[in-house]
Amino acid sequence: MEKMLHSAPIHTNLPDRFVFPADKRPPATAAVVSLPIIDLSLSRDEVRRAILDAGKEIGFFQVINHGVSEQAMQDMEAVCQEFFQLPVAEKAGLYSEDTQKVTRIYSSTMFDTGSEKYWRDCLRLACSFPVDDSAMAWPDKPQRLREVVEKFTVQTRGMGMEILELLCEGLGLRHDYFVGDISGGEVVLHVNHYPPCPDPSATLGLPPHCDRNLLTLLLPSMVPGLEVAYKGDWIKVKPVPNAFVVNFGCQLEVL
């Protein structure tokens, strides 16, 4: 736990191990864009076309009227903040650097270069369906965490499956093409926590990367920083209230 950023005193200077050389940082850009915004309450034909267009153009978009309740979203963000505010002793048993451990907390990321560390703490929760068995491995504090995460995960997975179904229809595939083994594995939640940083311009929270799964559904927090590679540049994403950012992963691209 001594490696966890949020457990240490507030940093007034950026430790050397978090400083990245300029050539390892994405180039700075002043461009701030709102990703394509897709209203899932519109007609299926409109939504199908919008998903296909956004997927072909950039691979990212934001969804509104997505069926995940505003309360579930607010509760999820609040309970995760409560978790990271718990005393160290109440989280110590969850800390692990073993990448094979499905539920754990850790600092930085598996993408470490060996010399630089990323400015990020993370709570990783694996969730299988039905949720009951996997929830027993989740932290039992804060007291409401398991209930909140289960409700949030069930609703967001439903949204993800709906997006995949619409995508299938748009591509001319049978609507249940992704139902079964290909989407039947665990849902993995990464709760990224970025403590106050004394020099954000010199470090990174995560490296430039592609997600390897079918879909990533991102609930943005109050901490900005998401950037998307587009036409040789990096664009800063402007989040939309109560929207999820959807990212097409490598597995979906291959399929």
mmCIF file of C-alpha atoms in Angstrom:
data_model
loop_
_atom_site.group_PDB
_atom_site.id
_atom_site.type_symbol
_atom_site.label_atom_id
_atom_site.label_comp_id
_atom_site.label_asym_id
_atom_site.label_seq_id
_atom_site.Cartn_x
_atom_site.Cartn_y
_atom_site.Cartn_z
ATOM 1 C CA MET A 1 0.000 0.000 0.000
ATOM 2 C CA GLU A 2 2.966 2.346 0.391
ATOM 3 C CA LYS A 3 3.069 2.585 -3.421
ATOM 4 C CA MET A 4 -0.474 3.930 -3.644
ATOM 5 C CA LEU A 5 -0.478 7.611 -4.579
ATOM 6 C CA HIS A 6 -3.630 8.482 -2.691
ATOM 7 C CA SER A 7 -2.292 6.976 0.534
ATOM 8 C CA ALA A 8 0.790 9.220 0.582
ATOM 9 C CA PRO A 9 0.963 12.821 1.827
ATOM 10 C CA ILE A 10 -0.022 15.460 -0.714
ATOM 11 C CA HIS A 11 2.817 15.869 -3.196
ATOM 12 C CA THR A 12 4.204 19.384 -3.612
ATOM 13 C CA ASN A 13 6.721 18.279 -6.248
ATOM 14 C CA LEU A 14 6.405 15.585 -8.892
ATOM 15 C CA PRO A 15 8.667 12.652 -7.958
ATOM 16 C CA ASP A 16 11.246 11.818 -10.623
ATOM 17 C CA ARG A 17 9.817 8.360 -11.282
ATOM 18 C CA PHE A 18 6.611 9.965 -12.626
ATOM 19 C CA VAL A 19 8.333 12.403 -14.984
ATOM 20 C CA PHE A 20 8.162 11.326 -18.636
ATOM 21 C CA PRO A 21 10.593 12.614 -21.274
ATOM 22 C CA ALA A 22 8.909 14.914 -23.776
ATOM 23 C CA ASP A 23 9.204 12.315 -26.564
ATOM 24 C CA LYS A 24 7.126 9.852 -24.512
ATOM 25 C CA ARG A 25 4.251 12.265 -24.001
ATOM 26 C CA PRO A 26 1.568 12.771 -26.649
ATOM 27 C CA PRO A 27 2.053 16.182 -28.292
ATOM 28 C CA ALA A 28 0.123 18.959 -26.634
ATOM 29 C CA THR A 29 -2.914 20.207 -28.501
ATOM 30 C CA ALA A 30 -5.371 22.990 -27.929
ATOM 31 C CA ALA A 31 -8.136 21.169 -29.796
ATOM 32 C CA VAL A 32 -11.110 20.291 -27.603
ATOM 33 C CA VAL A 33 -13.920 18.382 -29.256
ATOM 34 C CA SER A 34 -17.180 16.815 -28.327
ATOM 35 C CA LEU A 35 -17.240 13.304 -29.707
ATOM 36 C CA PRO A 36 -20.282 12.365 -31.798
ATOM 37 C CA ILE A 37 -23.289 12.318 -29.474
ATOM 38 C CA ILE A 38 -25.785 9.541 -30.125
ATOM 39 C CA ASP A 39 -29.233 9.642 -28.563
ATOM 40 C CA LEU A 40 -30.259 6.024 -28.012
ATOM 41 C CA SER A 41 -33.906 7.063 -27.647
ATOM 42 C CA LEU A 42 -34.180 7.968 -31.349
ATOM 43 C CA SER A 43 -35.435 5.548 -33.985
ATOM 44 C CA ARG A 44 -33.403 2.383 -34.400
ATOM 45 C CA ASP A 45 -32.588 3.306 -37.983
ATOM 46 C CA GLU A 46 -31.150 6.690 -36.954
ATOM 47 C CA VAL A 47 -29.156 5.171 -34.104
ATOM 48 C CA ARG A 48 -27.772 2.354 -36.278
ATOM 49 C CA ARG A 49 -26.536 4.821 -38.877
ATOM 50 C CA ALA A 50 -25.020 7.107 -36.224
ATOM 51 C CA ILE A 51 -23.141 4.222 -34.566
ATOM 52 C CA LEU A 52 -21.750 3.000 -37.884
ATOM 53 C CA ASP A 53 -20.686 6.502 -38.928
ATOM 54 C CA ALA A 54 -18.978 7.226 -35.594
ATOM 55 C CA GLY A 55 -17.307 3.812 -35.566
ATOM 56 C CA LYS A 56 -15.894 4.214 -39.059
ATOM 57 C CA GLU A 57 -14.751 7.800 -38.538
ATOM 58 C CA ILE A 58 -13.181 7.770 -35.088
ATOM 59 C CA GLY A 59 -14.117 4.634 -33.115
ATOM 60 C CA PHE A 60 -15.404 6.745 -30.219
ATOM 61 C CA PHE A 61 -18.721 8.399 -29.474
ATOM 62 C CA GLN A 62 -20.863 9.447 -26.531
ATOM 63 C CA VAL A 63 -24.336 8.122 -25.764
ATOM 64 C CA ILE A 64 -27.222 9.832 -24.006
ATOM 65 C CA ASN A 65 -30.653 8.493 -23.017
ATOM 66 C CA HIS A 66 -28.861 5.186 -22.634
ATOM 67 C CA GLY A 67 -31.029 3.530 -19.986
ATOM 68 C CA VAL A 68 -28.542 3.740 -17.113
ATOM 69 C CA SER A 69 -30.257 5.765 -14.429
ATOM 70 C CA GLU A 70 -28.736 9.049 -13.336
ATOM 71 C CA GLN A 71 -28.967 7.811 -9.753
ATOM 72 C CA ALA A 72 -26.929 4.694 -10.559
ATOM 73 C CA MET A 73 -24.250 6.850 -12.176
ATOM 74 C CA GLN A 74 -24.104 9.289 -9.269
ATOM 75 C CA ASP A 75 -24.056 6.494 -6.694
ATOM 76 C CA MET A 76 -21.230 4.720 -8.542
ATOM 77 C CA GLU A 77 -19.015 7.797 -8.622
ATOM 78 C CA ALA A 78 -19.794 8.655 -5.004
ATOM 79 C CA VAL A 79 -19.146 5.189 -3.577
ATOM 80 C CA CYS A 80 -15.847 4.902 -5.454
ATOM 81 C CA GLN A 81 -14.729 8.224 -4.007
ATOM 82 C CA GLU A 82 -15.709 6.920 -0.578
ATOM 83 C CA PHE A 83 -13.630 3.801 -1.167
ATOM 84 C CA PHE A 84 -10.442 5.707 -1.901
ATOM 85 C CA GLN A 85 -11.043 7.870 1.163
ATOM 86 C CA LEU A 86 -11.110 4.841 3.486
ATOM 87 C CA PRO A 87 -8.258 4.449 5.973
ATOM 88 C CA VAL A 88 -5.265 2.584 4.554
ATOM 89 C CA ALA A 89 -5.747 -0.352 6.925
ATOM 90 C CA GLU A 90 -9.202 -1.039 5.474
ATOM 91 C CA LYS A 91 -7.857 -1.352 1.911
ATOM 92 C CA ALA A 92 -4.468 -2.973 2.523
ATOM 93 C CA GLY A 93 -5.740 -6.522 2.044
ATOM 94 C CA LEU A 94 -6.860 -5.704 -1.506
ATOM 95 C CA TYR A 95 -3.497 -4.391 -2.669
ATOM 96 C CA SER A 96 -1.693 -6.652 -5.138
ATOM 97 C CA GLU A 97 0.767 -6.334 -8.006
ATOM 98 C CA ASP A 98 -0.301 -9.743 -9.356
ATOM 99 C CA THR A 99 -1.887 -9.040 -12.757
ATOM 100 C CA GLN A 100 -3.686 -12.397 -12.626
ATOM 101 C CA LYS A 101 -5.663 -11.369 -9.557
ATOM 102 C CA VAL A 102 -9.099 -10.330 -10.757
ATOM 103 C CA THR A 103 -10.075 -8.049 -7.867
ATOM 104 C CA ARG A 104 -7.387 -5.799 -6.442
ATOM 105 C CA ILE A 105 -6.110 -2.269 -5.996
ATOM 106 C CA TYR A 106 -2.796 -1.173 -7.413
ATOM 107 C CA SER A 107 -0.876 1.875 -8.540
ATOM 108 C CA SER A 108 0.346 2.913 -11.978
ATOM 109 C CA THR A 109 -0.422 0.270 -14.651
ATOM 110 C CA MET A 110 0.806 -2.944 -16.237
ATOM 111 C CA PHE A 111 2.102 -0.776 -19.087
ATOM 112 C CA ASP A 112 4.988 0.521 -16.959
ATOM 113 C CA THR A 113 8.088 1.177 -19.011
ATOM 114 C CA GLY A 114 10.335 0.109 -16.153
ATOM 115 C CA SER A 115 11.697 3.583 -15.499
ATOM 116 C CA GLU A 116 8.594 5.788 -15.426
ATOM 117 C CA LYS A 117 5.420 5.271 -13.442
ATOM 118 C CA TYR A 118 1.945 6.485 -14.332
ATOM 119 C CA TRP A 119 0.066 8.885 -12.053
ATOM 120 C CA ARG A 120 -2.857 6.603 -11.321
ATOM 121 C CA ASP A 121 -4.329 4.380 -8.621
ATOM 122 C CA CYS A 122 -6.885 1.791 -9.680
ATOM 123 C CA LEU A 123 -9.527 -0.440 -8.146
ATOM 124 C CA ARG A 124 -10.129 -3.425 -10.427
ATOM 125 C CA LEU A 125 -13.370 -5.351 -10.043
ATOM 126 C CA ALA A 126 -14.293 -8.412 -12.105
ATOM 127 C CA CYS A 127 -17.950 -9.197 -12.531
ATOM 128 C CA SER A 128 -19.497 -12.359 -13.945
ATOM 129 C CA PHE A 129 -23.209 -12.913 -14.541
ATOM 130 C CA PRO A 130 -25.244 -13.607 -12.525
ATOM 131 C CA VAL A 131 -23.453 -11.163 -10.242
ATOM 132 C CA ASP A 132 -23.939 -12.872 -6.863
ATOM 133 C CA ASP A 133 -20.769 -15.004 -6.850
ATOM 134 C CA SER A 134 -18.322 -12.395 -8.135
ATOM 135 C CA ALA A 135 -19.688 -9.710 -5.804
ATOM 136 C CA MET A 136 -18.471 -11.692 -2.795
ATOM 137 C CA ALA A 137 -14.882 -10.888 -3.849
ATOM 138 C CA TRP A 138 -15.525 -7.144 -3.972
ATOM 139 C CA PRO A 139 -14.623 -4.883 -1.047
ATOM 140 C CA ASP A 140 -17.188 -4.921 1.754
ATOM 141 C CA LYS A 141 -16.473 -1.290 2.601
ATOM 142 C CA PRO A 142 -17.987 1.195 2.101
ATOM 143 C CA GLN A 143 -21.008 -0.763 3.210
ATOM 144 C CA ARG A 144 -23.074 0.025 0.104
ATOM 145 C CA LEU A 145 -20.315 -0.590 -2.442
ATOM 146 C CA ARG A 146 -21.412 -4.068 -3.520
ATOM 147 C CA GLU A 147 -25.034 -3.047 -3.968
ATOM 148 C CA VAL A 148 -24.141 0.093 -5.934
ATOM 149 C CA VAL A 149 -21.586 -1.627 -8.203
ATOM 150 C CA GLU A 150 -23.957 -4.502 -8.973
ATOM 151 C CA LYS A 151 -26.772 -2.159 -9.975
ATOM 152 C CA PHE A 152 -24.442 -0.026 -12.089
ATOM 153 C CA THR A 153 -22.823 -3.012 -13.792
ATOM 154 C CA VAL A 154 -26.094 -4.713 -14.692
ATOM 155 C CA GLN A 155 -27.433 -1.511 -16.245
ATOM 156 C CA THR A 156 -24.255 -0.649 -18.151
ATOM 157 C CA ARG A 157 -23.888 -4.186 -19.492
ATOM 158 C CA GLY A 158 -27.449 -3.945 -20.775
ATOM 159 C CA MET A 159 -26.526 -0.728 -22.551
ATOM 160 C CA GLY A 160 -23.437 -2.340 -24.066
ATOM 161 C CA MET A 161 -25.404 -5.295 -25.396
ATOM 162 C CA GLU A 162 -27.970 -2.927 -26.914
ATOM 163 C CA ILE A 163 -25.190 -1.025 -28.717
ATOM 164 C CA LEU A 164 -23.761 -4.287 -30.047
ATOM 165 C CA GLU A 165 -27.206 -5.369 -31.258
ATOM 166 C CA LEU A 166 -27.700 -2.067 -33.090
ATOM 167 C CA LEU A 167 -24.249 -2.429 -34.617
ATOM 168 C CA CYS A 168 -25.087 -5.920 -35.842
ATOM 169 C CA GLU A 169 -28.271 -4.699 -37.479
ATOM 170 C CA GLY A 170 -26.362 -1.899 -39.177
ATOM 171 C CA LEU A 171 -23.761 -4.326 -40.519
ATOM 172 C CA GLY A 172 -26.342 -6.753 -41.799
ATOM 173 C CA LEU A 173 -25.522 -9.429 -39.218
ATOM 174 C CA ARG A 174 -28.113 -11.293 -37.199
ATOM 175 C CA HIS A 175 -29.050 -9.139 -34.207
ATOM 176 C CA ASP A 176 -27.735 -11.671 -31.648
ATOM 177 C CA TYR A 177 -24.339 -12.205 -33.318
ATOM 178 C CA PHE A 178 -22.491 -11.056 -30.179
ATOM 179 C CA VAL A 179 -24.667 -12.977 -27.728
ATOM 180 C CA GLY A 180 -22.991 -16.010 -26.187
ATOM 181 C CA ASP A 181 -19.337 -16.818 -25.624
ATOM 182 C CA ILE A 182 -17.957 -13.765 -27.393
ATOM 183 C CA SER A 183 -19.632 -11.358 -24.961
ATOM 184 C CA GLY A 184 -20.339 -13.790 -22.160
ATOM 185 C CA GLY A 185 -17.091 -13.368 -20.245
ATOM 186 C CA GLU A 186 -16.434 -11.181 -17.278
ATOM 187 C CA VAL A 187 -17.190 -7.501 -17.250
ATOM 188 C CA VAL A 188 -14.137 -5.764 -15.804
ATOM 189 C CA LEU A 189 -14.483 -2.435 -14.046
ATOM 190 C CA HIS A 190 -11.419 -0.233 -13.709
ATOM 191 C CA VAL A 191 -12.045 2.583 -11.258
ATOM 192 C CA ASN A 192 -9.261 5.032 -12.059
ATOM 193 C CA HIS A 193 -8.307 7.443 -9.308
ATOM 194 C CA TYR A 194 -6.038 10.387 -10.109
ATOM 195 C CA PRO A 195 -4.893 12.211 -6.964
ATOM 196 C CA PRO A 196 -4.009 15.918 -7.241
ATOM 197 C CA CYS A 197 -0.810 16.202 -9.295
ATOM 198 C CA PRO A 198 1.737 19.001 -8.815
ATOM 199 C CA ASP A 199 2.719 19.009 -12.518
ATOM 200 C CA PRO A 200 0.231 17.253 -14.839
ATOM 201 C CA SER A 201 2.095 18.459 -17.934
ATOM 202 C CA ALA A 202 5.128 16.279 -17.106
ATOM 203 C CA THR A 203 3.396 12.969 -16.432
ATOM 204 C CA LEU A 204 0.647 10.670 -17.708
ATOM 205 C CA GLY A 205 -2.236 8.882 -16.045
ATOM 206 C CA LEU A 206 -2.253 6.144 -18.691
ATOM 207 C CA PRO A 207 -0.115 5.545 -21.787
ATOM 208 C CA PRO A 208 -1.394 5.852 -25.345
ATOM 209 C CA HIS A 209 -3.088 2.511 -25.966
ATOM 210 C CA CYS A 210 -5.859 0.582 -27.685
ATOM 211 C CA ASP A 211 -8.437 -1.332 -25.660
ATOM 212 C CA ARG A 212 -8.326 -5.011 -26.544
ATOM 213 C CA ASN A 213 -11.950 -5.937 -25.775
ATOM 214 C CA LEU A 214 -15.214 -5.523 -27.685
ATOM 215 C CA LEU A 215 -16.429 -2.317 -26.080
ATOM 216 C CA THR A 216 -15.257 0.034 -23.383
ATOM 217 C CA LEU A 217 -17.943 2.070 -21.653
ATOM 218 C CA LEU A 218 -16.404 5.002 -19.818
ATOM 219 C CA LEU A 219 -18.201 7.045 -17.180
ATOM 220 C CA PRO A 220 -16.157 10.287 -17.101
ATOM 221 C CA SER A 221 -15.510 11.896 -13.733
ATOM 222 C CA MET A 222 -14.857 15.478 -12.728
ATOM 223 C CA VAL A 223 -11.136 14.949 -13.478
ATOM 224 C CA PRO A 224 -10.502 15.855 -17.151
ATOM 225 C CA GLY A 225 -7.775 14.335 -19.253
ATOM 226 C CA LEU A 226 -9.177 11.859 -21.791
ATOM 227 C CA GLU A 227 -7.586 12.304 -25.205
ATOM 228 C CA VAL A 228 -8.320 10.399 -28.419
ATOM 229 C CA ALA A 229 -5.972 9.870 -31.356
ATOM 230 C CA TYR A 230 -7.552 11.199 -34.535
ATOM 231 C CA LYS A 231 -5.977 11.912 -37.926
ATOM 232 C CA GLY A 232 -2.460 12.087 -36.546
ATOM 233 C CA ASP A 233 -3.359 14.371 -33.641
ATOM 234 C CA TRP A 234 -4.580 14.006 -30.073
ATOM 235 C CA ILE A 235 -7.883 15.673 -29.277
ATOM 236 C CA LYS A 236 -9.083 16.468 -25.778
ATOM 237 C CA VAL A 237 -12.528 15.014 -25.179
ATOM 238 C CA LYS A 238 -15.187 17.310 -23.778
ATOM 239 C CA PRO A 239 -17.549 15.132 -21.721
ATOM 240 C CA VAL A 240 -21.305 15.587 -21.923
ATOM 241 C CA PRO A 241 -23.320 15.509 -18.658
ATOM 242 C CA ASN A 242 -24.831 12.081 -17.905
ATOM 243 C CA ALA A 243 -23.283 10.563 -21.034
ATOM 244 C CA PHE A 244 -21.046 7.529 -21.443
ATOM 245 C CA VAL A 245 -18.052 7.502 -23.767
ATOM 246 C CA VAL A 246 -18.073 4.377 -25.952
ATOM 247 C CA ASN A 247 -14.858 3.023 -27.427
ATOM 248 C CA PHE A 248 -14.730 0.271 -30.033
ATOM 249 C CA GLY A 249 -11.995 -2.161 -28.953
ATOM 250 C CA CYS A 250 -9.518 -4.218 -30.960
ATOM 251 C CA GLN A 251 -11.595 -7.393 -30.681
ATOM 252 C CA LEU A 252 -14.538 -5.651 -32.303
ATOM 253 C CA GLU A 253 -12.333 -4.275 -35.065
ATOM 254 C CA VAL A 254 -11.004 -7.764 -35.824
ATOM 255 C CA LEU A 255 -14.494 -9.246 -35.934
#
